XYZ file of N, CA and C in Angstrom:
456
model
N 89.288 93.584 101.888
C 88.939 93.674 100.389
C 90.410 94.318 100.100
N 91.090 94.051 99.100
C 92.638 94.726 98.748
C 91.958 95.925 98.086
N 93.347 96.899 97.935
C 93.469 97.977 97.656
C 94.107 98.133 96.146
N 92.632 99.080 95.248
C 93.568 99.134 93.831
C 93.566 100.612 93.484
N 94.110 100.886 92.331
C 94.245 102.003 91.667
C 94.082 101.851 90.522
N 93.089 102.682 89.955
C 92.510 102.678 88.580
C 92.805 103.990 88.166
N 94.010 103.404 86.798
C 94.585 104.449 86.276
C 93.348 105.078 85.053
N 93.327 106.119 84.842
C 92.664 106.482 83.547
C 93.001 107.328 82.616
N 93.278 107.492 81.185
C 94.114 108.367 80.892
C 93.027 108.879 79.601
N 92.268 109.672 79.832
C 91.273 110.381 78.744
C 91.904 110.958 77.760
N 90.730 111.227 76.727
C 91.912 112.190 75.662
C 91.713 113.570 76.364
N 92.456 114.569 75.786
C 93.043 115.731 76.002
C 91.264 116.683 76.640
N 90.916 116.742 75.195
C 89.719 117.723 74.526
C 88.880 117.363 75.439
N 88.334 116.253 76.686
C 87.564 116.239 77.155
C 86.785 117.100 78.276
N 85.745 117.228 78.097
C 85.313 118.572 79.356
C 85.086 117.948 80.511
N 85.313 119.224 81.830
C 85.213 118.781 83.168
C 84.292 117.671 83.341
N 82.709 117.859 83.290
C 81.801 117.622 83.823
C 82.033 115.962 82.981
N 82.035 115.962 81.672
C 82.450 114.542 81.102
C 83.247 113.765 82.131
N 84.000 114.237 82.228
C 85.138 113.831 83.899
C 84.602 113.106 84.427
N 83.884 113.948 85.391
C 83.604 113.793 86.512
C 82.429 112.578 86.461
N 81.607 112.881 85.158
C 80.580 111.809 85.372
C 81.244 110.201 84.697
N 82.045 110.386 84.494
C 82.882 109.081 84.041
C 83.148 108.705 85.800
N 84.117 109.321 86.181
C 84.361 109.133 87.883
C 83.016 108.713 88.419
N 82.323 109.218 88.580
C 80.665 108.994 89.071
C 80.521 107.709 88.793
N 80.404 107.406 87.306
C 80.002 106.130 87.073
C 80.940 105.046 87.756
N 81.898 104.934 87.102
C 82.933 103.660 87.832
C 83.102 104.117 89.733
N 82.774 105.199 90.346
C 82.486 105.469 91.619
C 81.422 104.548 92.278
N 80.246 104.653 91.415
C 78.770 103.767 91.739
C 78.899 102.661 91.344
N 80.000 102.192 90.591
C 80.032 100.653 90.284
C 80.728 100.101 91.878
N 81.793 100.654 91.951
C 82.450 100.235 93.156
C 81.661 100.339 94.408
N 80.464 101.225 94.730
C 79.824 101.120 95.885
C 78.743 100.173 95.455
N 78.806 99.924 94.411
C 77.471 98.730 93.977
C 77.958 97.228 94.773
N 79.347 97.126 94.714
C 79.932 96.040 94.900
C 80.563 96.417 96.652
N 80.265 96.690 96.734
C 80.416 96.763 98.423
C 81.600 97.500 98.816
N 82.327 98.373 97.880
C 83.218 98.492 97.831
C 83.425 100.220 98.312
N 84.680 100.859 98.313
C 84.761 101.880 99.321
C 85.821 102.586 97.941
N 85.322 103.801 97.822
C 86.513 104.814 97.012
C 87.402 105.939 97.872
N 88.504 105.584 97.734
C 88.858 106.248 99.024
C 89.936 107.317 98.571
N 90.421 107.846 97.353
C 90.998 109.156 96.851
C 90.794 109.048 95.360
N 91.097 110.122 94.929
C 90.785 110.358 93.500
C 91.608 111.707 93.276
N 92.457 111.654 92.060
C 93.691 112.349 91.835
C 93.861 112.819 90.464
N 93.729 114.040 90.340
C 94.233 114.185 88.703
C 95.257 114.787 88.298
N 96.022 114.470 87.293
C 97.359 114.804 87.107
C 97.181 115.936 86.010
N 96.522 116.201 85.671
C 95.980 116.910 84.356
C 96.219 116.776 83.048
N 96.723 117.289 82.019
C 97.254 117.156 80.743
C 98.640 116.674 80.956
N 98.725 115.634 80.070
C 100.438 114.493 80.311
C 100.930 114.642 78.793
N 102.212 114.878 78.789
C 102.477 114.520 77.250
C 102.678 112.804 77.401
N 102.325 112.464 76.265
C 102.572 111.070 76.082
C 103.963 110.663 75.308
N 104.647 109.727 75.363
C 105.718 109.188 74.761
C 105.742 108.495 73.721
N 104.175 108.134 73.212
C 104.268 107.885 71.794
C 102.805 108.484 71.413
N 102.312 108.249 70.091
C 100.962 108.180 69.764
C 100.269 106.961 70.094
N 98.876 107.562 70.573
C 97.678 106.917 71.059
C 97.052 106.589 69.656
N 96.549 105.441 68.873
C 95.511 106.000 67.741
C 94.451 105.676 68.023
N 93.373 106.304 67.859
C 92.276 105.969 67.668
C 91.063 106.131 66.440
N 89.887 105.366 66.550
C 89.020 105.998 65.631
C 89.300 107.567 65.192
N 89.200 108.395 65.701
C 89.240 109.771 65.789
C 90.295 110.339 65.408
N 91.703 109.793 65.657
C 93.032 110.297 64.920
C 93.571 109.625 66.148
N 94.846 110.481 65.847
C 96.052 110.012 67.061
C 96.313 110.952 68.154
N 96.489 110.592 69.336
C 96.703 111.494 70.402
C 97.944 111.605 70.617
N 98.882 112.703 71.253
C 99.922 112.636 71.755
C 99.905 113.292 73.509
N 98.855 113.603 73.802
C 98.564 114.231 74.836
C 97.137 113.311 75.614
N 96.864 113.501 76.848
C 95.844 113.039 77.614
C 95.916 113.704 79.031
N 94.278 113.152 79.753
C 94.104 113.580 80.610
C 94.762 112.628 81.593
N 95.240 112.376 82.708
C 95.375 111.740 83.731
C 94.933 111.312 84.925
N 93.999 110.291 85.024
C 93.501 110.607 86.454
C 94.041 109.060 87.146
N 93.374 109.137 88.777
C 94.210 108.178 89.469
C 93.013 107.884 90.350
N 92.592 106.847 90.287
C 91.094 106.429 91.601
C 91.316 105.153 92.459
N 91.862 105.628 93.917
C 92.365 104.579 94.299
C 90.980 104.209 95.164
N 90.654 102.654 95.194
C 89.121 101.816 96.063
C 89.833 100.583 96.640
N 89.185 100.505 97.539
C 88.783 99.135 98.092
C 87.456 98.426 97.684
N 87.937 97.271 97.060
C 86.712 96.643 96.265
C 87.251 94.861 96.070
N 86.222 94.381 95.784
C 86.514 92.805 95.862
C 87.596 92.454 94.927
N 88.193 91.310 94.759
C 89.033 90.696 93.520
C 88.557 90.703 91.947
N 87.346 90.073 92.271
C 87.085 89.885 90.793
C 86.270 91.197 90.224
N 86.488 92.521 90.991
C 86.110 93.806 90.252
C 86.751 94.162 88.755
N 88.115 93.856 88.789
C 88.974 94.035 87.428
C 88.072 93.256 86.321
N 87.357 92.102 86.351
C 86.134 91.755 85.275
C 85.602 92.434 85.182
N 85.051 92.974 85.940
C 83.862 93.845 85.606
C 84.038 95.373 85.205
N 85.173 96.068 85.231
C 85.497 97.041 84.840
C 85.834 97.236 83.110
N 85.969 95.914 82.230
C 85.770 96.113 80.995
C 84.711 96.965 80.057
N 83.903 96.970 80.872
C 82.734 98.103 80.181
C 84.095 99.234 79.482
N 84.898 99.430 80.268
C 85.729 100.896 79.883
C 86.319 100.477 78.722
N 86.238 99.948 78.173
C 87.274 99.469 76.792
C 86.230 99.548 75.765
N 84.770 100.233 75.780
C 84.178 100.514 74.703
C 83.744 101.843 74.952
N 84.493 102.897 76.224
C 84.301 104.098 76.276
C 85.064 104.976 75.160
N 84.237 105.872 74.824
C 85.259 106.307 73.662
C 85.776 108.003 74.358
N 85.802 108.125 75.810
C 85.982 108.865 76.011
C 87.994 108.449 76.741
N 87.733 107.763 76.879
C 89.426 106.808 77.338
C 90.142 106.548 75.965
N 91.573 106.781 76.687
C 92.451 106.357 75.685
C 92.743 104.969 76.314
N 93.381 105.074 77.495
C 93.689 104.013 78.404
C 92.993 103.690 79.285
N 93.265 102.651 80.166
C 92.887 102.165 81.586
C 93.613 101.101 82.495
N 94.362 101.090 83.568
C 94.792 100.053 83.912
C 94.546 100.110 85.357
N 94.068 99.015 85.909
C 93.769 98.569 87.204
C 95.141 97.753 88.033
N 95.649 98.385 89.583
C 96.789 98.210 89.766
C 96.707 97.681 91.203
N 97.013 96.494 91.554
C 96.085 96.010 93.049
C 97.894 96.384 93.919
N 97.578 97.224 95.096
C 98.326 97.171 96.312
C 98.759 95.647 96.778
N 100.422 95.859 96.782
C 100.565 94.306 97.410
C 101.117 94.940 98.464
N 101.346 93.889 99.704
C 102.148 93.645 100.481
C 101.839 95.598 101.441
N 100.677 95.752 101.960
C 100.123 96.742 102.268
C 99.184 96.529 103.811
N 99.519 97.011 104.902
C 98.662 96.788 106.026
C 97.528 98.021 106.100
N 96.638 97.589 105.741
C 95.235 98.701 105.405
C 94.630 98.491 106.952
N 94.164 98.017 107.495
C 94.161 97.887 108.700
C 95.232 97.619 110.119
N 95.910 98.604 110.635
C 96.790 99.014 112.038
C 96.188 97.913 113.044
N 96.622 96.919 113.836
C 96.254 96.123 114.507
C 96.272 97.000 116.179
N 95.467 96.599 116.876
C 95.713 97.188 118.210
C 96.950 97.251 118.677
N 96.964 98.751 119.390
C 98.075 98.880 120.057
C 99.144 99.111 118.721
N 99.179 99.645 117.730
C 100.221 99.940 116.730
C 100.528 101.249 116.915
N 101.565 101.194 117.004
C 102.417 102.634 117.262
C 103.266 103.052 115.741
N 102.936 104.615 115.464
C 103.575 104.689 114.199
C 105.226 104.646 114.806
N 105.427 104.089 113.241
C 107.153 103.637 113.052
C 107.600 101.985 113.610
N 106.333 101.233 113.781
C 106.680 99.919 114.271
C 106.614 99.234 113.203
N 106.113 99.567 112.086
C 106.583 98.516 110.614
C 108.097 99.000 110.108
N 108.594 99.672 110.619
C 110.146 100.216 110.223
C 111.237 99.123 110.359
N 112.048 98.465 109.397
C 112.975 97.769 110.216
C 114.299 98.771 110.746
N 114.629 97.755 111.712
C 115.587 98.403 112.486
C 117.052 98.157 111.660
N 117.942 98.873 111.631
C 119.309 98.626 111.290
C 120.511 98.220 112.255
N 120.598 97.217 112.044
C 121.471 96.856 113.119
C 122.758 97.030 112.921
N 123.429 97.493 111.047
C 124.874 98.071 111.118
C 125.415 99.364 111.693
N 124.326 100.225 112.098
C 125.213 101.494 112.644
C 124.659 101.490 114.091
N 125.692 101.686 115.158
C 125.427 101.467 116.328
C 126.500 102.905 116.979
N 125.811 103.499 117.402
C 126.632 104.633 117.755
C 127.153 104.790 119.277
N 127.258 103.450 119.699
C 128.157 103.438 120.735
C 129.448 102.628 120.416
N 129.574 102.067 119.035
C 130.581 101.379 118.346
C 131.642 102.276 117.614
N 131.560 103.944 118.065
C 132.179 104.838 117.141
C 133.593 104.345 117.436
N 134.962 104.258 116.669
C 136.242 104.084 116.708
C 136.735 105.788 117.277
N 137.101 105.722 118.953
C 137.533 107.152 119.331
C 139.066 107.474 118.411
N 139.465 106.625 118.736
C 140.788 106.552 117.733
C 140.819 107.048 116.706
N 140.129 107.331 115.591
C 140.533 107.455 114.421
C 140.997 109.187 114.514
N 141.687 108.866 113.856
C 142.625 110.944 113.433
C 142.342 111.324 111.797
N 141.092 110.671 111.094
C 140.617 110.912 110.180
C 141.749 111.183 109.190
N 142.882 110.699 109.331
C 144.183 110.904 108.333
C 143.732 109.937 107.135
N 143.836 110.326 106.011
C 143.884 109.765 104.670
C 145.133 108.899 104.224
N 146.040 108.778 104.584
C 147.011 108.025 104.409
C 146.061 106.653 104.292
N 145.750 105.978 105.329
C 144.572 104.598 105.369
C 144.424 104.481 103.734
N 143.961 105.240 103.021
C 142.891 105.426 102.228
C 143.781 105.690 100.683
N 145.211 105.791 100.543
C 146.095 105.876 99.573
C 146.268 104.618 98.723
N 146.313 104.835 97.712
C 146.941 103.464 96.786
C 148.182 103.089 96.804
N 148.791 101.969 96.592
C 149.962 101.478 96.857
C 150.711 102.318 95.981
N 150.281 102.384 94.808
C 151.240 103.336 93.897
C 151.492 104.722 94.362
N 150.811 105.303 94.946
C 150.317 106.617 95.508
C 151.632 106.617 96.746
N 151.541 105.484 97.371
C 152.674 105.870 98.543
C 153.867 105.905 98.147
N 154.222 104.864 96.916
C 155.350 105.051 96.431
C 156.103 106.534 95.475
N 155.376 106.692 94.842
C 155.065 108.112 94.566
C 155.716 109.236 95.541
N 154.837 109.270 96.218
C 154.995 110.425 97.463
C 156.438 110.397 98.632
N 157.063 109.051 98.377
C 157.812 108.797 99.002
C 159.350 109.727 98.098
N 159.425 109.304 97.040
C 160.375 109.338 95.818
C 159.855 110.799 95.507
N 159.114 111.410 95.416
C 158.846 112.960 95.394
C 159.415 113.918 96.623
N 159.302 112.902 98.221
C 159.820 113.565 99.300
C 161.577 113.333 99.025
N 162.064 112.228 98.649
C 163.232 112.423 98.965
C 163.951 113.112 97.969
N 163.195 114.182 96.703
C 163.770 114.454 95.771
C 164.218 115.518 96.238
N 163.218 116.086 96.739
C 162.807 117.761 97.069
C 164.072 118.277 98.359
N 164.907 116.773 98.923
C 165.976 117.027 100.015
C 167.051 117.241 99.257
């Protein structure tokens, strides 16, 4: 089963009990489809970049919630009952892609990190004196030579 994030933006004046009821409703729906609700995050009240117009006014703030779940791919079509929910300003279901959910046997932390072959600690130039002359531009070399001749 793929992993999804359900982002919900609720009206700012909605009470905590009402938010919990909505989250419970979605969670029960996930569980009925043999899914698992793995994480719930509340980001509190957030300022919106633009007003969202609803029947009862325009909203410039909202309560942002994130629900992470593992469920069947057709679950997106089953969440459209949220469109009729008057407590919500917006909702969005995002699928996690390219994530390994179940580690294979013998998995060691860090095995999935690609190795960088560009840096080899044994290949350090021991003769480098950190002289900045190699980084000077051609015009700067001529200028420093002419300044050196004037001082003589």
